[in-house]
GROMACS .gro file of C-alpha atoms in nm:
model
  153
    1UNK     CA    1   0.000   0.000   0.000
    2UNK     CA    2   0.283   0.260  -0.065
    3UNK     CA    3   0.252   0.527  -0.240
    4UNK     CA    4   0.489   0.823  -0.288
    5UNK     CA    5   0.510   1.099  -0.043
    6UNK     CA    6   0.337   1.411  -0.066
    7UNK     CA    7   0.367   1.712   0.117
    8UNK     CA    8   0.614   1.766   0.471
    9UNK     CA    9   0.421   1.597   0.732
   10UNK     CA   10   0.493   1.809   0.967
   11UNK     CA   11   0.372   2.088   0.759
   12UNK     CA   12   0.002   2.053   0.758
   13UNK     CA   13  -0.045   2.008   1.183
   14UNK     CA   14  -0.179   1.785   1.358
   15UNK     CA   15  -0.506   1.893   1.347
   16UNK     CA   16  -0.540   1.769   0.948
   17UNK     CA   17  -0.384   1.502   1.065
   18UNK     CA   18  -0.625   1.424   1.354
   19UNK     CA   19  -0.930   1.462   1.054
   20UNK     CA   20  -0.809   1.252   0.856
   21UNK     CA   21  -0.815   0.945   1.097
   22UNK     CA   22  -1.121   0.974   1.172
   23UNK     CA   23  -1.175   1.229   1.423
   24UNK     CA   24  -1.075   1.273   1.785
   25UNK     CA   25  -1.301   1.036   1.917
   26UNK     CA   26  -1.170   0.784   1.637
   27UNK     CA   27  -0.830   0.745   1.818
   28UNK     CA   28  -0.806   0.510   2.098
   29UNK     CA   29  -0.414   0.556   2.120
   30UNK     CA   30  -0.122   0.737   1.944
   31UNK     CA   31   0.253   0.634   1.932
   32UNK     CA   32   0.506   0.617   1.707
   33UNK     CA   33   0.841   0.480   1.627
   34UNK     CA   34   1.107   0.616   1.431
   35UNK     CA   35   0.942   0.604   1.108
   36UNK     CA   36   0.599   0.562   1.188
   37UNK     CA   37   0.249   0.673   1.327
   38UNK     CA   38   0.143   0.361   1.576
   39UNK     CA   39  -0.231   0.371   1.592
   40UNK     CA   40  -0.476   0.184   1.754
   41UNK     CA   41  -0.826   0.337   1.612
   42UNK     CA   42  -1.224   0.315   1.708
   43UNK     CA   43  -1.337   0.239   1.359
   44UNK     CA   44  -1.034   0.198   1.094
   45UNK     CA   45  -1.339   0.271   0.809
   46UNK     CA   46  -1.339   0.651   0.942
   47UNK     CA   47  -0.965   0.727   0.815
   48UNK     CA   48  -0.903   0.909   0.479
   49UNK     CA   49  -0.643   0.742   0.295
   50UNK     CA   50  -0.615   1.010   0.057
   51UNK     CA   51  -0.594   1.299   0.293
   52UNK     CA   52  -0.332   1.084   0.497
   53UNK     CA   53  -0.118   1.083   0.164
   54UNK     CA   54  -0.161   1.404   0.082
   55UNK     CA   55  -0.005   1.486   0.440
   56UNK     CA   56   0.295   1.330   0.341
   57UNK     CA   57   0.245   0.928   0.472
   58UNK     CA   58   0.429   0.687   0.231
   59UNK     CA   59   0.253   0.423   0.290
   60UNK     CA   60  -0.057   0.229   0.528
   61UNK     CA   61  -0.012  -0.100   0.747
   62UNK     CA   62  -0.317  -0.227   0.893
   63UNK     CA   63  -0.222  -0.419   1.220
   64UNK     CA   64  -0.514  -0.648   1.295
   65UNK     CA   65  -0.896  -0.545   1.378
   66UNK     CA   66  -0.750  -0.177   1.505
   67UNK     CA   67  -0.402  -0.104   1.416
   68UNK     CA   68  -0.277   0.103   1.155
   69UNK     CA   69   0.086   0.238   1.075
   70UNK     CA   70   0.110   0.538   0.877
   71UNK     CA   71   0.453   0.569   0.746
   72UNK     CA   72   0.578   0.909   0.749
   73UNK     CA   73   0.967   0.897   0.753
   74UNK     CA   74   1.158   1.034   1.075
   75UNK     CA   75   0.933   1.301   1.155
   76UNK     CA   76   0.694   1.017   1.300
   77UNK     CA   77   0.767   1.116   1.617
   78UNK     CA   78   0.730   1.492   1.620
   79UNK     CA   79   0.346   1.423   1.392
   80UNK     CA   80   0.267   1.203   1.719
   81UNK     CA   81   0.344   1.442   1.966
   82UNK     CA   82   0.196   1.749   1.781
   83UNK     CA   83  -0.147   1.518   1.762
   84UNK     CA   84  -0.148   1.403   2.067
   85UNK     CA   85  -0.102   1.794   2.190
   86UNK     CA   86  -0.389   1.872   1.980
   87UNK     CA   87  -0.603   1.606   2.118
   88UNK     CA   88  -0.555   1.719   2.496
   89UNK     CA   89  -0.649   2.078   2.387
   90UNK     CA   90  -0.955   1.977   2.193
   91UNK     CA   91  -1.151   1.880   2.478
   92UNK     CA   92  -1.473   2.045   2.334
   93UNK     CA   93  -1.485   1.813   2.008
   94UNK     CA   94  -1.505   1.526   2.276
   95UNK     CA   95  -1.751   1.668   2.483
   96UNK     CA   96  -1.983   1.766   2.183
   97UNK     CA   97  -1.925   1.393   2.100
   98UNK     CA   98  -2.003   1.238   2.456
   99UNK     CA   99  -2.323   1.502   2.482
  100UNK     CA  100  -2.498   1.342   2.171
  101UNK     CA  101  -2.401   1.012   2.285
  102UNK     CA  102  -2.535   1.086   2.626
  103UNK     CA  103  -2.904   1.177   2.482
  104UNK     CA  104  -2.837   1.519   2.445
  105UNK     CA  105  -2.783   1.835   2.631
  106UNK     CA  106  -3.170   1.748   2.794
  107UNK     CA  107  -3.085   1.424   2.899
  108UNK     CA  108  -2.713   1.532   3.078
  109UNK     CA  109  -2.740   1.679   3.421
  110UNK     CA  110  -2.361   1.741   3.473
  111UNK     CA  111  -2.051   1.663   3.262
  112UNK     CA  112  -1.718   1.736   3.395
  113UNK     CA  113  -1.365   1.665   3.286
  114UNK     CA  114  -1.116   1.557   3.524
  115UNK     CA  115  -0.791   1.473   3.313
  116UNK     CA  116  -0.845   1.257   3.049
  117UNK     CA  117  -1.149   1.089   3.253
  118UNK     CA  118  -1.523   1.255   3.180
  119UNK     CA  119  -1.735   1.195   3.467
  120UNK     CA  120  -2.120   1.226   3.304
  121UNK     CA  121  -2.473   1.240   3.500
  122UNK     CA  122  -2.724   1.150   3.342
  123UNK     CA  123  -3.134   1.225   3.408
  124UNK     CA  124  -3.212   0.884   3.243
  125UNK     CA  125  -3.013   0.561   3.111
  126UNK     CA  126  -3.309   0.559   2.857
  127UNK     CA  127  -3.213   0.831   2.627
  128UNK     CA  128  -2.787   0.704   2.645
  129UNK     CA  129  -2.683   0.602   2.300
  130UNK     CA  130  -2.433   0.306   2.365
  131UNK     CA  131  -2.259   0.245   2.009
  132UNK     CA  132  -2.270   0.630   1.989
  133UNK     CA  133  -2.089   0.637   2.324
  134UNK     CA  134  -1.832   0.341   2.232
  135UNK     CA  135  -1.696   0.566   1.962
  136UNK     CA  136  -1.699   0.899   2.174
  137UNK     CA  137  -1.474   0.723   2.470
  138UNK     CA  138  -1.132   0.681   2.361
  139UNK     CA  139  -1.048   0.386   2.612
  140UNK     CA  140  -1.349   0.307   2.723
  141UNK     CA  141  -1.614   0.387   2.969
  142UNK     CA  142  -1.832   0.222   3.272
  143UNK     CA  143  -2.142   0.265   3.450
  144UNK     CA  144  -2.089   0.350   3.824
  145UNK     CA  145  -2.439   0.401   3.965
  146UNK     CA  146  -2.770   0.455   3.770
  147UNK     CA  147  -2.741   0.746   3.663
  148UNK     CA  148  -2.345   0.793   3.680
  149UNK     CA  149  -2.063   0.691   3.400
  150UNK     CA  150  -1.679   0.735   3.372
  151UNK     CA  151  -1.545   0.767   3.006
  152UNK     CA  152  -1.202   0.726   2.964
  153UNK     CA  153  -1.049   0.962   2.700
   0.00000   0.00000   0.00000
């Protein structure tokens, strides 16, 4: 799945970067080695191959169900860094994400970010989109009481 490079990868940011895998809420991790972007993804349907190219990745490994490697050269490491920055300072994309997922703004009586951990009340289980919220939490999430759940970011 090579193809040839296109632009410095570095260039573009990390938040064109962070769109075209998906999303924030599409990245469950982000590491790299010398050469490339170490992934493990939510849904691996939601990257753009394209866009990724266009960025300047040489080339795509899928690594079972999850995993992709983007090959990017030795700037891998720098791209990871610079998204993973961008994903600690985008915490409203996330909590747009975790709101719908939640039932809506109706439906969520308090929603409050402690880290990378969302703690989210809820007025009724009823309402709480589960698939929706699988793809919002980044690591996962659990239901503490009732009406209380911790999503990991």
């Amino acid at each position: 799945q090579a193809a040839p490079a296109g632009g410095n990868p570095t260039a573009s940011g990390a938040p064109a970067f962070v769109g075209a895998l998906g999303g924030a809420a599409n990245l469950r991790s982000v590491d790299a080695c010398t050469t490339r972007l170490r992934l493990e993804l939510q849904d691996p349907v939601q990257i753009d191959e394209s866009a990724l190219r266009a960025l300047g990745a040489r080339g795509l490994i899928r690594v079972g169900e999850r995993g992709l490697q983007v090959v990017l050269g030795p700037q891998a490491e720098q791209v990871a860094g610079d998204i993973r920055t961008a994903l600690a300072a985008a915490p409203g994309d996330v909590r747009e994400g975790l709101v719908a997922a939640l039932g809506g703004e109706g439906n969520v009586v308090r929603l409050d970010q402690h880290g990378a951990r969302w703690r989210a009340e809820v007025a009724d289980m009823g309402p709480v989109d589960v698939a929706k919220l699988d793809q919002a939490a980044v690591r996962g999430w659990t239901q503490l009481s009732p009406r209380v759940l911790h999503v990991l970011g």
